[in-house]
Amino acid sequence: MRKLSPLYVIGLATLSGVTSGLAVHSDHFWVFGIIGLTGLMAAWRCAGSARTALFAGWAGGFAYFASSLEFLLAGYHSIGMSGLQPLLGVSALYALLCIWWGPVFYVSHRIDRWVGIFGLVFLWFGSEMLRAFIAPAIPPSFFGDFWSKTPVIQAVSVIGIEGLSFLTLLAAGLVCRDLGRKPFPIASFLIFAVLWKAGADIEAGPRAQFNGPLVATINTDLAQDQRWNPAILDDYITDLASRSQLAWRDGADIVLWPENATPYFLEEKQAIASAFPPDGKFLIHGSTMIADMTTAQAFNGLAVTDSTGGTIATYHKAYLFPFAEYIPFEATVRGLFGVGTISTPSIATGGYRRGEALSEPMQLLGTGIIPNICYEGLVPIRTSADARTWILNMANDAWWVGTAGGDYIAAASRVRAIERGVPMVRVSNAGPSFMVDALGRDVRPSSAGFYQLP
């Protein structure tokens, strides 16, 4: 493959980064993932120097994350923020996400004569896994997510999203290696033809019959800039309570409210006394909880409430959203730019504090619950699970209204169900609420609108 001028190489890398990012959001664009990654590798091969490869890696990486995570800017607009701060914050995040790509392209170009394109494949994959390991609270945007709406995604039950990401990079590397040499990328085609056929056979299998508690999801449609508005509190809670009480009367055992459904601190729970469940039934709702009064920090989490209004279990979100719930390198960023988090209530000026991921599921009515709040759905789950376990993904998609953000996170949460081999129930504000089984297949609600748990 002939060498190109630096401008053409960086341009090809940028265009390829945008192309690969398109694969993340659409049912039909998965093929653009392989095309885009192949283009990025072709830009690497056409670089006349390691220095050009370095800048091609950064340009392609920035374009990939800006394309696959383009909805992040909507978070600022959803609360009425505009101007330079949102643009700087989101741009800084994209730059942080692709920081490894440039050095990977540089080093692999230097050792190309010995290891060829497979050096790039292995170094690139290793750097992405290192990023996911040291900063799991940063949106991973795994390459394996290209396949999230195809039968290929069933492979994650065996090799995880990390293994599927590696195969995706390897396939792109094989295509790039054969460009101009072979008319058809046979090896890459065979890899994913086999995975597609195996996944389709799995998805065509019999469906599990659940016989556990009945769950009702209570959708809400509250705009993000109204979340902490005291003027709407009474009517909002009255609506939630009346729909919840109706669900319990119709036979639901557990009622689910979305992330941050209650616009107050958990410690002020009497505000939802009208929503307390009947004896033997439970309400699980998203809530903000005081973490430290001296630093004005809070937890973003969920609580399980019983018929007395008592809190029998809580979970604190372990992976917080950067710039919305916490600031990476906070002291430096605040000192240089004077910016803070954008999603916490005004009385929690210290931002959100990280919780801890659970090693064992929460127990309720004979089932085990793995809590998973909003974009934690992008992070692989390590919590143990058995046949009576289910994932609860609680989200607030008002951040992403008008963009692909809600669908992106919903698709990722489906991948977590397939990975762990357990069903998943999702309840969202201003976004999709649904249930999938352990194979990621949609589970239809009953005529009363309830889902049955394992």
Coordinates of C-alpha atoms in Angstrom, one line a residue:
M1 CA 0.0 0.0 0.0
R2 CA 1.6 3.3 -1.1
K3 CA 2.4 6.1 1.2
L4 CA 0.2 9.2 1.2
S5 CA 0.9 12.8 2.4
P6 CA 0.2 13.5 6.1
L7 CA -2.9 15.6 5.2
Y8 CA -4.5 12.7 3.3
V9 CA -3.6 10.2 5.9
I10 CA -5.1 12.3 8.7
G11 CA -8.2 13.0 6.5
L12 CA -8.7 9.3 5.8
A13 CA -8.3 8.5 9.5
T14 CA -10.9 11.2 10.5
L15 CA -13.4 10.0 7.9
S16 CA -12.9 6.4 9.0
G17 CA -13.4 7.3 12.6
V18 CA -16.7 8.9 11.8
T19 CA -17.7 5.9 9.7
S20 CA -17.0 3.3 12.4
G21 CA -18.9 5.4 15.0
L22 CA -22.0 5.2 12.9
A23 CA -22.2 1.4 13.6
V24 CA -22.9 2.0 17.3
H25 CA -26.4 3.5 16.9
S26 CA -28.2 1.8 14.1
D27 CA -29.9 -1.6 13.5
H28 CA -28.5 -1.7 10.0
F29 CA -25.1 0.1 10.1
W30 CA -23.1 -2.6 11.8
V31 CA -21.1 -3.1 8.6
F32 CA -19.8 0.4 8.9
G33 CA -17.9 -0.7 12.0
I34 CA -15.7 -3.0 10.0
I35 CA -15.4 -0.6 7.1
G36 CA -14.4 2.3 9.5
L37 CA -11.8 0.2 11.4
T38 CA -10.4 -1.0 8.1
G39 CA -10.1 2.6 7.0
L40 CA -8.3 3.5 10.2
M41 CA -5.8 0.7 9.7
A42 CA -5.4 1.7 6.0
A43 CA -4.5 5.2 7.1
W44 CA -1.9 3.7 9.5
R45 CA -0.4 1.7 6.6
C46 CA -0.3 4.7 4.3
A47 CA 1.5 6.9 6.9
G48 CA 5.0 7.8 5.7
S49 CA 6.3 8.2 9.2
A50 CA 5.5 7.2 12.8
R51 CA 4.8 10.8 13.5
T52 CA 2.1 11.0 10.9
A53 CA 0.7 7.7 12.3
L54 CA 0.6 9.3 15.7
F55 CA -1.6 12.2 14.6
A56 CA -3.7 9.9 12.4
G57 CA -4.4 7.8 15.5
W58 CA -5.5 10.8 17.5
A59 CA -7.6 12.3 14.7
G60 CA -9.3 9.0 14.0
G61 CA -9.9 8.3 17.7
F62 CA -11.4 11.8 18.3
A63 CA -13.7 11.4 15.3
Y64 CA -14.8 7.9 16.4
F65 CA -15.8 9.0 19.9
A66 CA -17.3 12.2 18.7
S67 CA -19.4 10.1 16.3
S68 CA -20.3 7.2 18.5
L69 CA -20.9 9.4 21.6
E70 CA -22.3 12.4 19.8
F71 CA -25.2 12.6 22.1
L72 CA -23.1 13.7 25.1
L73 CA -23.5 17.4 24.2
A74 CA -27.3 17.0 24.5
G75 CA -26.8 16.5 28.2
Y76 CA -25.8 20.2 28.6
H77 CA -28.6 21.4 26.3
S78 CA -31.2 19.4 28.3
I79 CA -30.6 21.7 31.3
G80 CA -30.4 24.9 29.2
M81 CA -26.6 25.2 29.1
S82 CA -25.0 26.5 25.9
G83 CA -22.0 28.4 24.8
L84 CA -18.3 27.5 25.2
Q85 CA -18.4 25.4 28.4
P86 CA -20.4 22.4 27.0
L87 CA -18.3 22.4 23.9
L88 CA -15.1 22.4 25.9
G89 CA -16.3 19.8 28.3
V90 CA -17.4 17.3 25.7
S91 CA -14.3 17.9 23.5
A92 CA -12.1 17.3 26.5
L93 CA -13.8 14.0 27.1
Y94 CA -13.4 12.9 23.5
A95 CA -9.7 13.8 23.7
L96 CA -9.3 11.9 26.9
L97 CA -11.0 8.8 25.5
C98 CA -8.7 8.7 22.4
I99 CA -5.5 9.6 24.2
W100 CA -4.1 6.1 23.8
W101 CA -4.7 5.8 20.1
G102 CA -2.0 8.1 18.9
P103 CA 0.9 6.4 20.8
V104 CA -0.5 3.0 19.7
F105 CA -0.4 4.0 16.0
Y106 CA 3.1 5.5 16.6
V107 CA 4.7 2.4 18.3
S108 CA 3.0 -0.1 15.9
H109 CA 4.3 1.9 12.9
R110 CA 7.8 1.7 14.4
I111 CA 7.7 -2.1 14.7
D112 CA 5.7 -2.7 11.5
R113 CA 8.6 -4.4 9.7
W114 CA 8.7 -7.2 12.4
V115 CA 5.0 -7.7 13.3
G116 CA 3.0 -6.1 10.5
I117 CA -0.6 -5.1 11.0
F118 CA -1.1 -7.6 13.8
G119 CA 1.1 -5.5 16.0
L120 CA -1.4 -2.7 15.6
V121 CA -4.3 -5.0 16.3
F122 CA -2.8 -6.3 19.6
L123 CA -1.5 -3.0 20.8
W124 CA -4.8 -1.2 19.9
F125 CA -6.9 -3.9 21.7
G126 CA -4.5 -3.8 24.7
S127 CA -4.8 0.0 25.0
E128 CA -8.6 -0.1 24.9
M129 CA -8.7 -2.8 27.6
L130 CA -6.3 -0.8 29.7
R131 CA -8.5 2.3 29.3
A132 CA -11.5 0.3 30.3
F133 CA -9.7 -1.1 33.3
I134 CA -8.1 2.1 34.8
A135 CA -11.1 4.3 33.9
P136 CA -14.3 2.2 33.8
A137 CA -16.4 5.2 34.6
I138 CA -15.4 6.7 31.2
P139 CA -17.8 5.5 28.5
P140 CA -16.1 2.4 27.1
S141 CA -17.8 2.4 23.6
F142 CA -16.4 -1.1 22.9
F143 CA -15.8 -2.1 19.3
G144 CA -17.9 -5.2 20.1
D145 CA -20.9 -3.0 20.5
F146 CA -21.1 -2.7 16.7
W147 CA -22.9 -6.1 16.8
S148 CA -25.3 -5.3 19.7
K149 CA -28.4 -5.6 17.5
T150 CA -27.3 -8.6 15.5
P151 CA -27.1 -12.4 16.4
V152 CA -23.3 -12.0 16.6
I153 CA -23.7 -10.4 20.0
Q154 CA -24.5 -13.9 21.5
A155 CA -20.8 -14.5 21.5
V156 CA -20.4 -12.3 24.5
S157 CA -21.9 -15.0 26.7
V158 CA -18.7 -17.0 26.1
I159 CA -16.0 -14.4 25.3
G160 CA -17.4 -11.2 26.8
I161 CA -17.6 -7.9 25.1
E162 CA -13.9 -7.7 25.3
G163 CA -13.4 -10.9 23.3
L164 CA -15.9 -9.8 20.6
S165 CA -14.1 -6.4 20.4
F166 CA -10.8 -8.3 19.8
L167 CA -12.4 -10.4 17.0
T168 CA -13.8 -7.2 15.4
L169 CA -10.4 -5.6 15.4
L170 CA -8.7 -8.8 14.1
A171 CA -11.3 -9.0 11.3
A172 CA -10.6 -5.4 10.2
G173 CA -6.9 -6.1 10.3
L174 CA -7.3 -9.2 8.0
V175 CA -9.4 -7.1 5.6
C176 CA -6.8 -4.3 5.6
R177 CA -3.9 -6.8 5.1
D178 CA -5.7 -8.3 2.0
L179 CA -6.6 -5.0 0.4
G180 CA -5.3 -5.0 -3.2
R181 CA -4.2 -8.7 -2.8
K182 CA -7.4 -10.7 -2.6
P183 CA -10.8 -9.8 -4.1
F184 CA -12.7 -11.0 -1.0
P185 CA -11.9 -11.0 2.7
I186 CA -12.6 -14.7 3.2
A187 CA -11.1 -15.0 6.7
S188 CA -13.0 -12.1 8.1
F189 CA -16.2 -13.2 6.4
L190 CA -15.9 -16.7 7.9
I191 CA -15.3 -15.5 11.4
F192 CA -18.5 -13.5 11.5
A193 CA -20.6 -15.8 9.3
V194 CA -20.0 -18.6 11.9
L195 CA -20.8 -16.2 14.8
W196 CA -23.9 -14.9 13.1
K197 CA -25.2 -18.4 12.3
A198 CA -24.5 -19.7 15.8
G199 CA -26.1 -16.6 17.4
A200 CA -29.2 -16.9 15.2
D201 CA -29.6 -20.6 16.2
I202 CA -29.3 -19.6 19.9
E203 CA -31.9 -16.9 19.5
A204 CA -34.3 -19.3 17.8
G205 CA -34.2 -21.6 20.8
P206 CA -37.0 -22.1 23.3
R207 CA -37.9 -19.3 25.7
A208 CA -37.6 -19.8 29.4
Q209 CA -40.8 -19.8 31.5
F210 CA -40.5 -17.4 34.4
N211 CA -42.6 -18.0 37.6
G212 CA -41.3 -15.4 40.0
P213 CA -42.6 -12.1 41.3
L214 CA -44.5 -9.7 39.0
V215 CA -42.9 -6.3 38.2
A216 CA -44.5 -3.1 37.0
T217 CA -42.4 -0.3 35.4
I218 CA -43.7 3.2 36.0
N219 CA -42.4 5.4 33.1
T220 CA -42.1 9.1 33.6
D221 CA -41.6 11.9 31.2
L222 CA -39.9 14.7 33.2
A223 CA -37.7 17.2 31.4
Q224 CA -34.2 17.4 32.8
D225 CA -34.4 21.1 33.6
Q226 CA -37.5 20.4 35.7
R227 CA -36.1 17.6 37.8
W228 CA -35.5 19.7 40.9
N229 CA -38.4 22.1 40.4
P230 CA -40.3 22.3 43.7
A231 CA -43.4 23.8 41.9
I232 CA -44.1 20.5 40.2
L233 CA -43.3 18.2 43.1
D234 CA -46.8 17.6 44.5
D235 CA -48.5 16.8 41.2
Y236 CA -45.5 14.7 40.1
I237 CA -45.5 12.5 43.2
T238 CA -49.3 12.2 43.2
D239 CA -49.2 10.8 39.7
L240 CA -46.4 8.4 40.5
A241 CA -48.1 7.2 43.7
S242 CA -51.5 6.7 42.0
R243 CA -50.1 4.7 39.2
S244 CA -48.0 2.6 41.6
Q245 CA -51.0 1.9 43.9
L246 CA -53.0 0.8 40.9
A247 CA -50.3 -1.6 39.8
W248 CA -50.1 -3.2 43.3
R249 CA -53.9 -3.6 43.3
D250 CA -53.7 -5.3 39.9
G251 CA -51.2 -7.8 41.3
A252 CA -47.7 -6.4 40.9
D253 CA -45.3 -7.5 43.6
I254 CA -42.6 -4.9 42.8
V255 CA -43.0 -1.4 41.3
L256 CA -40.0 0.2 39.7
W257 CA -39.5 4.0 39.3
P258 CA -36.7 5.4 37.1
E259 CA -33.3 6.9 38.0
N260 CA -33.6 9.9 40.3
A261 CA -37.4 9.6 40.2
T262 CA -37.8 11.3 43.5
P263 CA -36.6 14.9 43.4
Y264 CA -35.5 15.1 47.0
F265 CA -33.0 13.3 49.3
L266 CA -33.8 9.8 50.4
E267 CA -33.6 11.0 54.0
E268 CA -36.9 13.0 53.3
K269 CA -38.8 9.9 52.2
Q270 CA -42.1 11.0 53.9
A271 CA -42.6 13.1 50.8
I272 CA -43.8 9.9 49.1
A273 CA -45.8 8.4 51.9
S274 CA -48.7 8.0 49.5
A275 CA -46.6 5.7 47.4
F276 CA -45.6 3.3 50.1
P277 CA -46.5 -0.3 49.0
P278 CA -49.0 -2.7 50.6
D279 CA -47.7 -5.3 53.0
G280 CA -45.5 -7.8 51.4
K281 CA -44.9 -5.7 48.3
F282 CA -42.0 -3.3 47.4
L283 CA -41.2 -0.1 45.7
I284 CA -37.7 0.3 44.1
H285 CA -37.0 3.9 43.1
G286 CA -34.0 6.0 42.0
S287 CA -33.0 8.5 44.6
T288 CA -30.3 11.0 45.6
M289 CA -28.8 10.2 49.1
I290 CA -26.6 12.3 51.3
A291 CA -23.0 11.1 51.4
D292 CA -21.3 13.8 53.4
M293 CA -22.9 16.9 54.8
T294 CA -19.6 18.6 55.4
T295 CA -18.5 18.4 51.7
A296 CA -22.1 18.6 50.3
Q297 CA -21.6 15.3 48.4
A298 CA -24.4 12.9 47.5
F299 CA -24.8 9.4 46.1
N300 CA -26.9 8.7 43.0
G301 CA -28.6 5.4 43.8
L302 CA -31.7 3.4 44.3
A303 CA -33.6 2.3 47.4
V304 CA -36.0 -0.6 48.2
T305 CA -38.9 0.6 50.3
D306 CA -41.4 -1.6 52.2
S307 CA -44.9 -1.0 53.4
T308 CA -43.8 0.9 56.5
G309 CA -41.7 3.3 54.4
G310 CA -38.6 1.7 55.7
T311 CA -35.5 1.4 53.5
I312 CA -34.6 -2.3 53.4
A313 CA -31.7 -2.0 50.9
T314 CA -29.8 0.7 48.9
Y315 CA -27.3 0.8 46.1
H316 CA -25.0 3.7 45.3
K317 CA -24.0 4.1 41.7
A318 CA -20.4 2.9 41.2
Y319 CA -19.6 4.3 37.8
L320 CA -20.4 8.0 37.5
F321 CA -20.8 9.9 34.3
P322 CA -17.8 12.3 33.7
F323 CA -18.5 16.0 33.9
A324 CA -22.2 15.4 34.7
E325 CA -21.8 13.5 38.0
Y326 CA -18.0 14.0 38.7
I327 CA -15.1 15.8 37.3
P328 CA -12.0 13.9 36.1
F329 CA -8.9 15.4 37.7
E330 CA -11.3 17.6 39.6
A331 CA -9.0 20.0 41.4
T332 CA -7.1 20.8 38.2
V333 CA -10.2 21.3 36.1
R334 CA -12.0 23.4 38.6
G335 CA -8.8 25.5 39.1
L336 CA -8.2 26.1 35.4
F337 CA -11.7 26.5 34.1
G338 CA -13.9 27.0 37.2
V339 CA -16.4 24.3 36.0
G340 CA -18.3 21.8 38.0
T341 CA -20.8 19.0 37.6
I342 CA -24.0 19.6 35.8
S343 CA -26.5 17.0 37.0
T344 CA -26.4 17.2 40.8
P345 CA -29.0 19.3 42.8
S346 CA -28.0 22.7 43.8
I347 CA -27.8 21.6 47.5
A348 CA -25.3 18.9 46.6
T349 CA -22.6 21.3 45.4
G350 CA -19.8 18.8 46.1
G351 CA -21.1 16.6 43.3
Y352 CA -21.8 12.9 43.4
R353 CA -19.6 10.4 45.2
R354 CA -18.8 7.0 43.8
G355 CA -20.4 3.9 45.4
E356 CA -19.1 0.4 45.1
A357 CA -20.2 -2.3 42.7
L358 CA -21.8 -5.3 44.4
S359 CA -20.1 -8.6 44.6
E360 CA -23.4 -10.4 45.4
P361 CA -26.9 -9.5 44.2
M362 CA -29.5 -7.8 46.4
Q363 CA -32.1 -10.3 47.6
L364 CA -35.8 -9.6 47.3
L365 CA -38.8 -11.9 47.1
G366 CA -36.6 -14.9 46.4
T367 CA -34.8 -13.2 43.5
G368 CA -31.3 -11.6 43.3
I369 CA -31.1 -8.1 41.8
I370 CA -28.0 -6.7 40.2
P371 CA -28.6 -2.9 40.2
N372 CA -27.4 -1.0 37.2
I373 CA -28.0 2.7 36.9
C374 CA -28.2 4.5 33.6
Y375 CA -24.9 4.4 31.7
E376 CA -23.5 1.7 34.0
G377 CA -25.2 -0.4 31.4
L378 CA -22.1 0.2 29.3
V379 CA -19.8 -1.4 31.9
P380 CA -19.4 -5.2 32.0
I381 CA -20.9 -6.7 35.2
R382 CA -18.8 -8.8 37.6
T383 CA -21.5 -9.5 40.2
S384 CA -22.2 -13.2 40.7
A385 CA -25.5 -14.5 39.3
D386 CA -27.6 -17.6 39.3
A387 CA -30.9 -18.8 37.8
R388 CA -32.9 -16.5 40.1
T389 CA -31.0 -13.3 39.4
W390 CA -32.0 -10.4 37.2
I391 CA -30.5 -7.1 36.2
L392 CA -32.3 -3.8 37.0
N393 CA -31.2 -1.0 34.7
M394 CA -32.7 2.2 36.0
A395 CA -32.2 5.2 33.6
N396 CA -32.9 8.9 33.0
D397 CA -32.9 9.4 29.3
A398 CA -34.1 13.0 29.6
W399 CA -30.4 13.9 29.2
W400 CA -30.5 12.6 25.6
V401 CA -33.9 13.6 24.2
G402 CA -33.7 14.1 20.5
T403 CA -30.5 12.0 20.1
A404 CA -29.5 8.3 20.0
G405 CA -28.3 8.3 23.6
G406 CA -31.2 6.5 25.2
D407 CA -31.2 3.7 22.5
Y408 CA -27.4 3.5 22.8
I409 CA -27.5 2.8 26.5
A410 CA -30.5 0.6 26.2
A411 CA -28.7 -1.6 23.7
A412 CA -25.6 -1.8 25.9
S413 CA -27.8 -2.8 28.9
R414 CA -29.2 -5.7 26.7
V415 CA -25.6 -6.8 26.1
R416 CA -25.0 -7.0 29.9
A417 CA -28.0 -9.4 30.1
I418 CA -26.5 -11.7 27.5
E419 CA -23.0 -11.5 29.1
R420 CA -24.3 -12.6 32.5
G421 CA -26.9 -15.0 31.2
V422 CA -29.8 -13.4 33.2
P423 CA -32.9 -11.4 32.3
M424 CA -32.8 -7.6 32.5
V425 CA -35.6 -5.1 33.2
R426 CA -35.1 -1.5 32.2
V427 CA -37.2 1.4 33.6
S428 CA -36.5 4.9 32.3
N429 CA -37.6 8.5 32.4
A430 CA -38.2 9.8 28.9
G431 CA -36.8 6.7 27.3
P432 CA -37.5 3.0 26.5
S433 CA -38.6 0.7 29.3
F434 CA -38.6 -3.0 28.6
M435 CA -37.5 -6.5 29.7
V436 CA -35.3 -9.0 27.9
D437 CA -34.5 -12.6 28.7
A438 CA -31.0 -14.1 29.3
L439 CA -30.5 -14.1 25.5
G440 CA -31.4 -10.5 25.1
R441 CA -34.8 -11.3 23.4
D442 CA -37.7 -9.0 24.2
V443 CA -40.1 -10.3 26.8
R444 CA -43.7 -9.1 26.3
P445 CA -45.5 -7.8 29.3
S446 CA -48.8 -9.4 30.5
S447 CA -52.2 -7.9 29.7
A448 CA -51.9 -5.9 32.9
G449 CA -48.5 -4.6 31.7
F450 CA -46.4 -6.6 34.2
Y451 CA -43.2 -8.6 33.7
Q452 CA -42.6 -11.9 35.4
L453 CA -39.2 -12.4 37.0
P454 CA -37.2 -15.7 37.2

